Amino acid sequence: MKNKIIYILFIAFALSSCDDTLEQQFSNSVEVSDAVVDLNSLNLAVNGSYSLFTDIDIYNRTLLLIPEVLSDNAFIDAFDNTGRYLDFDLYTVNANNGNIDNTWNDLTRIIASTSIIIEKAKLISFPESEQEDAEQYQGEAYALRALAFHNMQLLFAQPYNFSADASHLGVPIPDFEELGDGGTIQTPARSTTAQVYQQIEDDLLVAIDLLRDVTLENNGTRRKRMNLHAAKGLLARVYLHMENWTEARNLATDVIEDSGSELLENEEYLASWGLESNKETLLVMVNTAVDNSGSNSISHFYLNYEDAFATDDLVSILGDTTDIRKNLYPRDGDVNLVQKFPRSTVRDDKIQILRLSEMYLIKAEAHAQLNEDLQAQQALDAIRNRAEPTAASSTETGQALIDKIILERRKELAFEGFRLFDLTRYGRTFNKFLQDGDPIPISAPENRTIMPIPIDEINVNPNIANQQNPGY
């Protein structure tokens, strides 16, 4: 029986410490329920969950690539490619796709491992001197579980607003308390999207209560792991998808004002993509020597193999070269390279998961949806003027302002895994551009903008067997 969404007792993961003071490492295959026994093992177990996020089918390639290739931002080289992701480019993905299978497995593994960590940590009586650190690590586990659930939901289910009450199918939620006890195998059916988002919200609210404020630790160290403001930023992102505009606005504003992070200056922006973290970073996934994906990394995919490129449509909206971001997509013959992941030689790019610029754009969109046009314009222009200091101030209101904000999200967040989901949550029709062939028109809503439940999962989980996404 395959280890897919079937949540089982044993979770195998390579654990390496992000903390240089901790020498201990777990073996490659550990029983988490027995391994989490004290503060040190709790910390190491949480570290292992971060390590899972750096897999090539999560934040080291697939999870970032799919929303770009399936949108109007990117296409696969039609003439000289390594054969990867071509079915995404052509909108011919099926339930046998290996990348989708691996991404599903990795995300469910993270959900299972963090759930076991959470449940086992509840049983430990920590000394008072360790309580703050114990709460920090538990808070990280809750926030990482929420991050995994949200990514899984985005990939495998229609947007929150697809049905009036979000009653359409989401992803499965296991019985967390049963995980890790007695070797119980769980085969949960798919929950509703409303239930999944409620779970994500609940996890992040618990995390926010547990996580510490690291505003004063502004040297980047804590940005490699979840902290209070990263969790608030993630919840702001989640509320944006839920169209809870008031809470999205409030949380994004909180992070902007209180996190201690600052927007990069125009002259700092390009170089920042090659750094481990910067003053704008809220959360970064670090590729260590163990995590390094080598020739499978996203930087190698874009810059060594040159398997995918930015569309002319994307580059054209950046307009004049005074927009600093246009330099991220230099022209090479008749294609536009992608240099947002520039460390293609050492292939250890630090993947930006949450940035302050996203918070400004969440704030702008939420203000605009609440008809608070002046505040929306100001938040929007903070990003526009950083990229292009001579840009005129925004004066749009209403729908025109919302459209301008979504356009700015495309410019600022390109190749970070946002574009497809911005199109689908607004139900927008768009062209999927190809290098060699006519564009594929994608009408909203579209079955093919969400991924199939992997066939291996369908075959081994009887409760999900009749819950495949339409069209697959």
Coordinates of C-alpha atoms in Angstrom, one line a residue:
M1 CA 0.0 0.0 0.0
K2 CA 1.4 3.3 -1.0
N3 CA 2.1 6.1 1.5
K4 CA 0.0 8.9 0.0
I5 CA -2.7 10.8 1.8
I6 CA -3.0 7.8 4.0
Y7 CA -1.7 9.2 7.2
I8 CA 0.4 6.6 9.0
L9 CA 2.5 6.4 12.1
F10 CA 5.9 6.4 10.7
I11 CA 7.1 9.6 9.0
A12 CA 10.5 9.4 7.3
F13 CA 12.5 12.6 7.0
A14 CA 16.1 13.7 7.1
L15 CA 16.5 16.1 10.0
S16 CA 19.3 18.6 10.0
S17 CA 19.5 21.4 12.6
C18 CA 19.2 25.0 11.5
D19 CA 20.8 25.9 14.8
D20 CA 24.6 25.5 14.9
T21 CA 24.6 24.9 18.6
L22 CA 22.7 21.6 18.2
E23 CA 24.9 18.8 17.0
Q24 CA 22.3 16.0 17.3
Q25 CA 20.7 14.6 14.2
F26 CA 17.9 12.0 13.9
S27 CA 18.3 9.0 11.7
N28 CA 16.8 9.2 8.2
S29 CA 13.8 7.1 9.4
V30 CA 12.4 7.9 12.8
E31 CA 9.2 7.2 14.7
V32 CA 8.2 10.8 15.5
S33 CA 5.8 9.7 18.2
D34 CA 8.7 8.3 20.2
A35 CA 11.3 10.8 19.1
V36 CA 9.6 14.0 20.4
V37 CA 10.4 13.6 24.1
D38 CA 12.0 16.9 25.2
L39 CA 12.8 20.4 24.0
N40 CA 15.8 19.5 21.9
S41 CA 14.0 16.7 20.1
L42 CA 11.0 18.9 19.6
N43 CA 13.2 21.5 17.9
L44 CA 14.9 18.9 15.7
A45 CA 11.5 17.5 14.7
V46 CA 10.2 20.9 13.6
N47 CA 13.5 21.4 11.7
G48 CA 12.7 18.3 9.8
S49 CA 9.4 19.8 8.6
Y50 CA 11.2 22.8 7.2
S51 CA 13.5 20.4 5.4
L52 CA 10.5 18.8 3.7
F53 CA 9.4 22.2 2.3
T54 CA 12.7 22.5 0.4
D55 CA 12.0 19.4 -1.7
I56 CA 12.1 19.9 -5.5
D57 CA 8.4 19.3 -5.7
I58 CA 7.6 21.9 -3.0
Y59 CA 9.5 25.2 -2.7
N60 CA 12.6 24.2 -4.7
R61 CA 10.7 24.0 -8.0
T62 CA 7.3 22.5 -8.7
L63 CA 5.2 24.5 -6.2
L64 CA 6.6 27.7 -7.5
L65 CA 6.6 26.7 -11.2
I66 CA 3.1 25.4 -11.7
P67 CA 1.2 28.6 -11.0
E68 CA 3.5 30.4 -13.5
V69 CA 3.5 27.9 -16.3
L70 CA -0.3 27.4 -16.1
S71 CA -0.8 31.2 -16.2
D72 CA 0.2 34.0 -18.6
N73 CA 3.6 34.4 -17.0
A74 CA 5.8 31.6 -18.4
F75 CA 6.1 28.9 -21.1
I76 CA 8.3 25.9 -21.5
D77 CA 11.0 25.9 -24.2
A78 CA 9.3 24.2 -27.1
F79 CA 12.5 23.5 -29.0
D80 CA 15.2 22.5 -26.5
N81 CA 13.9 21.2 -23.2
T82 CA 14.5 18.3 -20.8
G83 CA 11.0 17.0 -21.2
R84 CA 9.8 18.3 -17.8
Y85 CA 6.5 20.1 -17.2
L86 CA 5.5 20.0 -20.9
D87 CA 2.1 18.7 -20.0
F88 CA 1.5 21.8 -17.7
D89 CA 2.6 24.0 -20.6
L90 CA 0.1 22.4 -22.9
Y91 CA -2.7 22.0 -20.4
T92 CA -2.6 18.2 -20.8
V93 CA -1.9 17.2 -17.2
N94 CA -3.5 13.9 -16.0
A95 CA -3.8 12.0 -12.8
N96 CA -0.6 10.0 -13.6
N97 CA 1.7 13.1 -13.5
G98 CA 4.7 12.4 -11.4
N99 CA 5.3 16.0 -10.2
I100 CA 1.7 16.2 -9.0
D101 CA 2.0 12.9 -7.2
N102 CA 5.2 14.0 -5.5
T103 CA 3.8 17.3 -4.5
W104 CA 0.7 15.7 -3.0
N105 CA 2.9 13.2 -1.1
D106 CA 5.2 15.9 0.2
L107 CA 2.4 18.2 1.4
T108 CA 0.5 15.4 3.1
R109 CA 3.8 14.2 4.7
I110 CA 4.3 17.7 6.2
I111 CA 0.7 17.7 7.5
A112 CA 1.2 14.3 9.1
S113 CA 4.6 15.1 10.6
T114 CA 3.6 18.5 12.0
S115 CA 0.4 17.0 13.4
I116 CA 2.3 14.3 15.2
I117 CA 4.8 16.8 16.6
I118 CA 1.9 19.0 17.8
E119 CA 0.1 16.1 19.5
K120 CA 3.2 14.7 21.2
A121 CA 4.4 18.1 22.4
K122 CA 1.1 18.5 24.2
L123 CA 2.1 15.5 26.4
I124 CA 5.5 16.9 27.5
S125 CA 5.8 18.9 30.7
F126 CA 8.5 21.4 30.0
P127 CA 10.4 23.2 32.8
E128 CA 9.5 26.8 33.2
S129 CA 13.0 27.8 31.8
E130 CA 12.1 26.0 28.5
Q131 CA 8.5 27.0 28.2
E132 CA 9.0 30.0 25.9
D133 CA 11.1 28.0 23.5
A134 CA 8.7 25.1 23.7
E135 CA 5.8 27.3 22.7
Q136 CA 7.9 28.8 19.9
Y137 CA 8.5 25.4 18.4
Q138 CA 4.9 24.3 18.8
G139 CA 3.8 27.5 17.2
E140 CA 6.1 26.9 14.2
A141 CA 4.6 23.4 13.8
Y142 CA 1.0 24.9 13.7
A143 CA 2.0 27.5 11.2
L144 CA 3.9 25.1 9.0
R145 CA 0.9 22.8 8.9
A146 CA -1.3 25.7 7.9
L147 CA 1.2 26.6 5.1
A148 CA 1.1 23.0 3.8
F149 CA -2.7 22.9 3.9
H150 CA -3.0 26.2 2.1
N151 CA -0.7 25.2 -0.7
M152 CA -2.4 21.9 -1.1
Q153 CA -5.8 23.6 -1.1
L154 CA -4.7 26.1 -3.8
L155 CA -3.4 23.3 -6.1
F156 CA -6.1 20.7 -5.7
A157 CA -9.3 22.7 -5.2
Q158 CA -11.2 25.6 -6.7
P159 CA -10.9 29.0 -5.0
Y160 CA -12.7 29.8 -1.8
N161 CA -15.3 31.8 -3.7
F162 CA -16.1 29.1 -6.3
S163 CA -19.3 28.3 -4.4
A164 CA -21.3 30.7 -2.3
D165 CA -20.6 29.0 1.0
A166 CA -17.3 27.4 0.0
S167 CA -19.0 24.0 0.2
H168 CA -17.2 22.6 -2.8
L169 CA -14.6 19.9 -2.3
G170 CA -11.3 20.9 -0.7
V171 CA -8.5 18.6 0.5
P172 CA -8.7 15.8 3.1
I173 CA -8.2 16.6 6.8
P174 CA -7.1 13.7 9.0
D175 CA -8.0 13.0 12.6
F176 CA -5.0 14.7 14.2
E177 CA -5.4 13.1 17.6
E178 CA -5.3 9.6 16.0
L179 CA -2.1 10.2 14.1
G180 CA 0.9 8.4 15.6
D181 CA -1.1 6.1 17.9
G182 CA -1.2 2.4 17.3
G183 CA -0.1 2.5 13.7
T184 CA -3.6 3.6 12.6
I185 CA -4.0 4.1 8.9
Q186 CA -6.3 6.9 8.0
T187 CA -8.1 7.2 4.6
P188 CA -10.0 10.5 5.0
A189 CA -12.4 11.8 2.4
R190 CA -12.1 15.3 1.0
S191 CA -13.4 18.0 3.3
T192 CA -15.2 21.0 2.1
T193 CA -13.2 24.1 1.2
A194 CA -14.9 26.0 4.1
Q195 CA -13.7 23.3 6.5
V196 CA -10.1 23.4 5.2
Y197 CA -9.9 27.1 5.5
Q198 CA -11.3 27.0 9.0
Q199 CA -8.6 24.5 9.9
I200 CA -5.9 26.8 8.4
E201 CA -7.3 29.8 10.2
D202 CA -7.5 27.9 13.5
D203 CA -3.9 26.7 13.2
L204 CA -2.6 30.2 12.5
L205 CA -4.5 31.7 15.3
V206 CA -3.0 29.2 17.7
A207 CA 0.4 29.8 16.2
I208 CA 0.1 33.5 16.7
D209 CA -0.7 33.0 20.3
L210 CA 2.4 30.8 20.7
L211 CA 5.0 32.4 18.6
R212 CA 7.4 35.1 19.9
D213 CA 7.8 38.6 18.6
V214 CA 11.3 38.7 17.0
T215 CA 11.2 42.4 15.9
L216 CA 14.4 43.0 17.8
E217 CA 16.2 40.0 16.2
N218 CA 16.4 41.8 12.9
N219 CA 19.6 40.2 11.6
G220 CA 17.7 37.6 9.5
T221 CA 18.4 34.6 11.8
R222 CA 14.7 34.2 12.9
R223 CA 13.5 34.8 9.3
K224 CA 14.6 31.3 8.5
R225 CA 11.9 30.0 10.8
M226 CA 8.3 31.0 11.5
N227 CA 7.8 33.8 13.9
L228 CA 4.9 35.9 15.1
H229 CA 4.9 38.3 12.1
A230 CA 5.4 35.6 9.5
A231 CA 2.4 33.8 10.9
K232 CA 0.3 37.0 10.8
G233 CA 1.5 37.6 7.2
L234 CA 0.4 34.1 6.2
L235 CA -3.0 34.6 7.8
A236 CA -3.3 37.9 5.9
R237 CA -2.7 35.9 2.7
V238 CA -5.3 33.3 3.7
Y239 CA -7.9 36.0 4.6
L240 CA -7.3 37.5 1.2
H241 CA -8.3 34.3 -0.5
M242 CA -11.3 34.0 1.8
E243 CA -12.2 37.6 0.9
N244 CA -12.2 38.6 4.5
W245 CA -11.0 42.0 3.5
T246 CA -11.2 43.6 7.0
E247 CA -9.0 41.0 8.7
A248 CA -6.6 40.9 5.7
R249 CA -6.2 44.6 5.9
N250 CA -5.7 44.6 9.6
L251 CA -3.1 41.9 9.7
A252 CA -1.2 43.2 6.7
T253 CA -1.1 46.6 8.3
D254 CA 0.1 45.1 11.6
V255 CA 3.0 43.3 9.9
I256 CA 4.0 46.4 7.9
E257 CA 4.0 48.6 11.0
D258 CA 5.3 46.2 13.7
S259 CA 7.4 43.5 12.2
G260 CA 10.6 45.5 12.0
S261 CA 11.0 44.6 8.3
E262 CA 11.4 47.3 5.8
L263 CA 10.9 47.6 2.0
L264 CA 14.1 47.4 0.1
E265 CA 15.3 50.5 -1.6
N266 CA 15.3 50.6 -5.4
E267 CA 19.0 50.2 -5.7
E268 CA 19.0 47.2 -3.3
Y269 CA 16.3 45.3 -5.1
L270 CA 18.1 43.3 -7.8
A271 CA 21.0 42.1 -5.6
S272 CA 18.5 41.0 -2.9
W273 CA 17.5 38.0 -4.9
G274 CA 20.9 36.4 -4.5
L275 CA 21.1 37.0 -0.7
E276 CA 20.1 34.6 2.0
S277 CA 17.6 37.1 3.4
N278 CA 17.1 40.8 3.5
K279 CA 15.4 43.5 5.4
E280 CA 12.1 42.8 3.5
T281 CA 12.1 39.1 4.3
L282 CA 9.4 37.7 6.6
L283 CA 10.1 34.0 6.0
V284 CA 12.7 32.3 3.8
M285 CA 13.2 28.6 3.2
V286 CA 16.9 27.9 3.4
N287 CA 18.6 25.4 1.2
T288 CA 21.4 23.8 3.2
A289 CA 24.1 21.5 1.9
V290 CA 21.7 18.6 2.7
D291 CA 18.6 20.3 1.0
N292 CA 20.5 21.5 -2.1
S293 CA 18.6 20.1 -5.1
G294 CA 21.6 20.5 -7.5
S295 CA 20.6 20.2 -11.1
N296 CA 16.9 19.7 -10.0
S297 CA 16.8 23.2 -8.4
I298 CA 14.6 25.9 -9.7
S299 CA 17.5 28.1 -10.5
H300 CA 19.1 25.3 -12.6
F301 CA 15.8 24.8 -14.4
Y302 CA 15.5 28.5 -15.4
L303 CA 19.2 29.4 -15.9
N304 CA 21.2 26.3 -16.7
Y305 CA 18.7 24.1 -18.6
E306 CA 16.8 27.2 -19.7
D307 CA 13.7 25.1 -19.8
A308 CA 11.2 27.9 -19.2
F309 CA 11.1 31.6 -19.9
A310 CA 9.1 34.7 -19.0
T311 CA 6.4 35.6 -21.6
D312 CA 6.6 38.7 -23.7
D313 CA 3.2 39.6 -22.3
L314 CA 4.7 39.7 -18.7
V315 CA 7.8 41.6 -19.7
S316 CA 5.7 44.1 -21.8
I317 CA 3.7 45.2 -18.8
L318 CA 6.9 46.3 -17.0
G319 CA 7.1 48.9 -19.7
D320 CA 10.1 51.2 -19.8
T321 CA 13.4 50.0 -18.4
T322 CA 13.1 52.5 -15.5
D323 CA 11.1 49.7 -13.7
I324 CA 13.9 47.9 -11.9
R325 CA 12.0 44.6 -12.1
K326 CA 12.4 44.4 -15.8
N327 CA 16.1 43.6 -15.3
L328 CA 15.0 40.3 -13.7
Y329 CA 14.0 39.1 -17.2
P330 CA 16.9 40.0 -19.6
R331 CA 16.4 39.3 -23.3
D332 CA 18.4 36.4 -24.6
G333 CA 17.9 36.0 -28.4
D334 CA 14.1 35.7 -28.8
V335 CA 13.3 34.7 -25.1
N336 CA 13.3 36.4 -21.7
L337 CA 15.3 34.6 -19.0
V338 CA 14.1 34.4 -15.4
Q339 CA 16.7 35.6 -12.9
K340 CA 14.6 35.8 -9.7
F341 CA 16.6 32.7 -8.6
P342 CA 20.1 33.7 -9.6
R343 CA 22.3 31.2 -7.7
S344 CA 22.4 28.7 -10.5
T345 CA 26.1 28.0 -10.0
V346 CA 25.9 26.8 -6.4
R347 CA 22.1 26.1 -6.7
D348 CA 21.3 27.0 -3.1
D349 CA 18.7 29.7 -3.6
K350 CA 17.0 30.9 -0.5
I351 CA 13.3 30.8 -1.4
Q352 CA 11.3 33.8 -0.3
I353 CA 8.0 32.5 1.2
L354 CA 6.7 35.8 2.7
R355 CA 7.9 39.3 1.8
L356 CA 6.9 42.7 3.1
S357 CA 6.0 43.7 -0.5
E358 CA 3.2 41.1 -0.5
M359 CA 1.8 42.7 2.7
Y360 CA 1.6 46.1 1.0
L361 CA -0.2 44.5 -1.9
I362 CA -2.6 42.6 0.4
K363 CA -3.2 45.8 2.3
A364 CA -3.9 47.7 -1.0
E365 CA -6.3 45.1 -2.3
A366 CA -8.2 44.8 1.0
H367 CA -8.5 48.6 1.3
A368 CA -9.7 48.8 -2.3
Q369 CA -12.3 46.1 -1.7
L370 CA -13.5 48.1 1.3
N371 CA -13.8 51.3 -0.7
E372 CA -10.9 52.9 1.2
D373 CA -9.4 54.2 -1.9
L374 CA -6.8 56.6 -0.5
Q375 CA -5.2 54.0 1.8
A376 CA -5.3 51.5 -1.1
Q377 CA -3.5 54.0 -3.4
Q378 CA -0.9 54.7 -0.8
A379 CA -0.1 51.1 -0.2
L380 CA 0.0 50.3 -3.9
D381 CA 2.3 53.2 -4.6
A382 CA 4.8 52.1 -2.0
I383 CA 5.5 49.1 -4.3
R384 CA 5.2 51.0 -7.6
N385 CA 7.5 53.8 -6.5
R386 CA 10.1 51.5 -5.1
A387 CA 10.3 49.7 -8.5
E388 CA 10.0 52.9 -10.6
P389 CA 10.6 56.1 -8.5
T390 CA 9.3 58.4 -11.3
A391 CA 5.9 56.6 -11.5
A392 CA 3.0 59.0 -11.1
S393 CA 0.7 58.6 -8.1
S394 CA -2.3 56.3 -8.4
T395 CA -5.6 58.1 -8.8
E396 CA -7.9 55.2 -9.8
T397 CA -10.8 54.2 -7.7
G398 CA -13.3 51.3 -7.6
Q399 CA -12.8 48.4 -10.0
A400 CA -10.0 50.3 -11.9
L401 CA -8.0 50.5 -8.7
I402 CA -8.5 46.8 -8.0
D403 CA -7.4 45.9 -11.5
K404 CA -4.3 48.1 -11.1
I405 CA -3.5 46.3 -7.8
I406 CA -3.8 42.8 -9.4
L407 CA -1.6 44.0 -12.2
E408 CA 1.0 45.2 -9.7
R409 CA 0.8 41.8 -8.0
R410 CA 1.7 40.2 -11.3
K411 CA 4.7 42.5 -11.7
E412 CA 6.0 42.2 -8.2
L413 CA 5.2 38.6 -7.3
A414 CA 6.0 37.0 -10.7
F415 CA 7.6 33.5 -10.4
E416 CA 6.9 33.3 -6.7
G417 CA 3.8 31.1 -7.2
F418 CA 0.9 33.6 -7.1
R419 CA -0.2 34.4 -10.6
L420 CA -2.5 31.5 -11.4
F421 CA -4.3 31.8 -8.1
D422 CA -4.8 35.6 -8.6
L423 CA -6.5 34.9 -11.9
T424 CA -8.7 32.1 -10.6
R425 CA -9.9 33.8 -7.4
Y426 CA -11.0 36.7 -9.6
G427 CA -12.5 34.4 -12.2
R428 CA -10.5 35.9 -15.0
T429 CA -10.2 34.6 -18.5
F430 CA -6.6 34.7 -19.8
N431 CA -4.3 33.4 -22.5
K432 CA -1.8 30.6 -21.8
F433 CA 1.0 31.5 -24.1
L434 CA 3.2 29.0 -25.9
Q435 CA 6.5 29.5 -27.5
D436 CA 5.5 27.5 -30.7
G437 CA 1.8 27.7 -31.3
D438 CA -1.3 29.8 -30.7
P439 CA -2.2 30.7 -27.1
I440 CA -4.5 28.5 -25.3
P441 CA -7.6 30.5 -24.1
I442 CA -8.5 29.7 -20.5
S443 CA -12.0 30.6 -19.5
A444 CA -13.1 31.0 -15.9
P445 CA -14.0 28.8 -14.1
E446 CA -11.8 26.2 -15.7
N447 CA -11.4 22.6 -14.5
R448 CA -7.8 22.4 -15.7
T449 CA -6.5 25.2 -13.5
I450 CA -6.7 22.9 -10.5
M451 CA -4.7 19.7 -10.4
P452 CA -6.0 16.1 -10.4
I453 CA -5.9 14.0 -7.3
P454 CA -3.1 11.6 -8.1
I455 CA -4.2 8.2 -9.5
D456 CA -2.2 6.3 -6.9
E457 CA -4.2 8.1 -4.2
I458 CA -7.5 7.3 -5.9
N459 CA -6.4 3.6 -6.1
V460 CA -5.6 3.2 -2.4
N461 CA -8.0 5.5 -0.6
P462 CA -11.6 4.3 -1.0
N463 CA -13.0 7.4 0.6
I464 CA -11.5 9.7 -2.1
A465 CA -12.0 7.3 -5.0
N466 CA -15.2 9.0 -6.2
Q467 CA -14.0 12.5 -5.4
Q468 CA -11.6 13.2 -8.3
N469 CA -11.6 16.7 -9.7
P470 CA -13.9 17.2 -12.7
G471 CA -12.2 16.7 -16.1
Y472 CA -9.6 14.1 -15.0

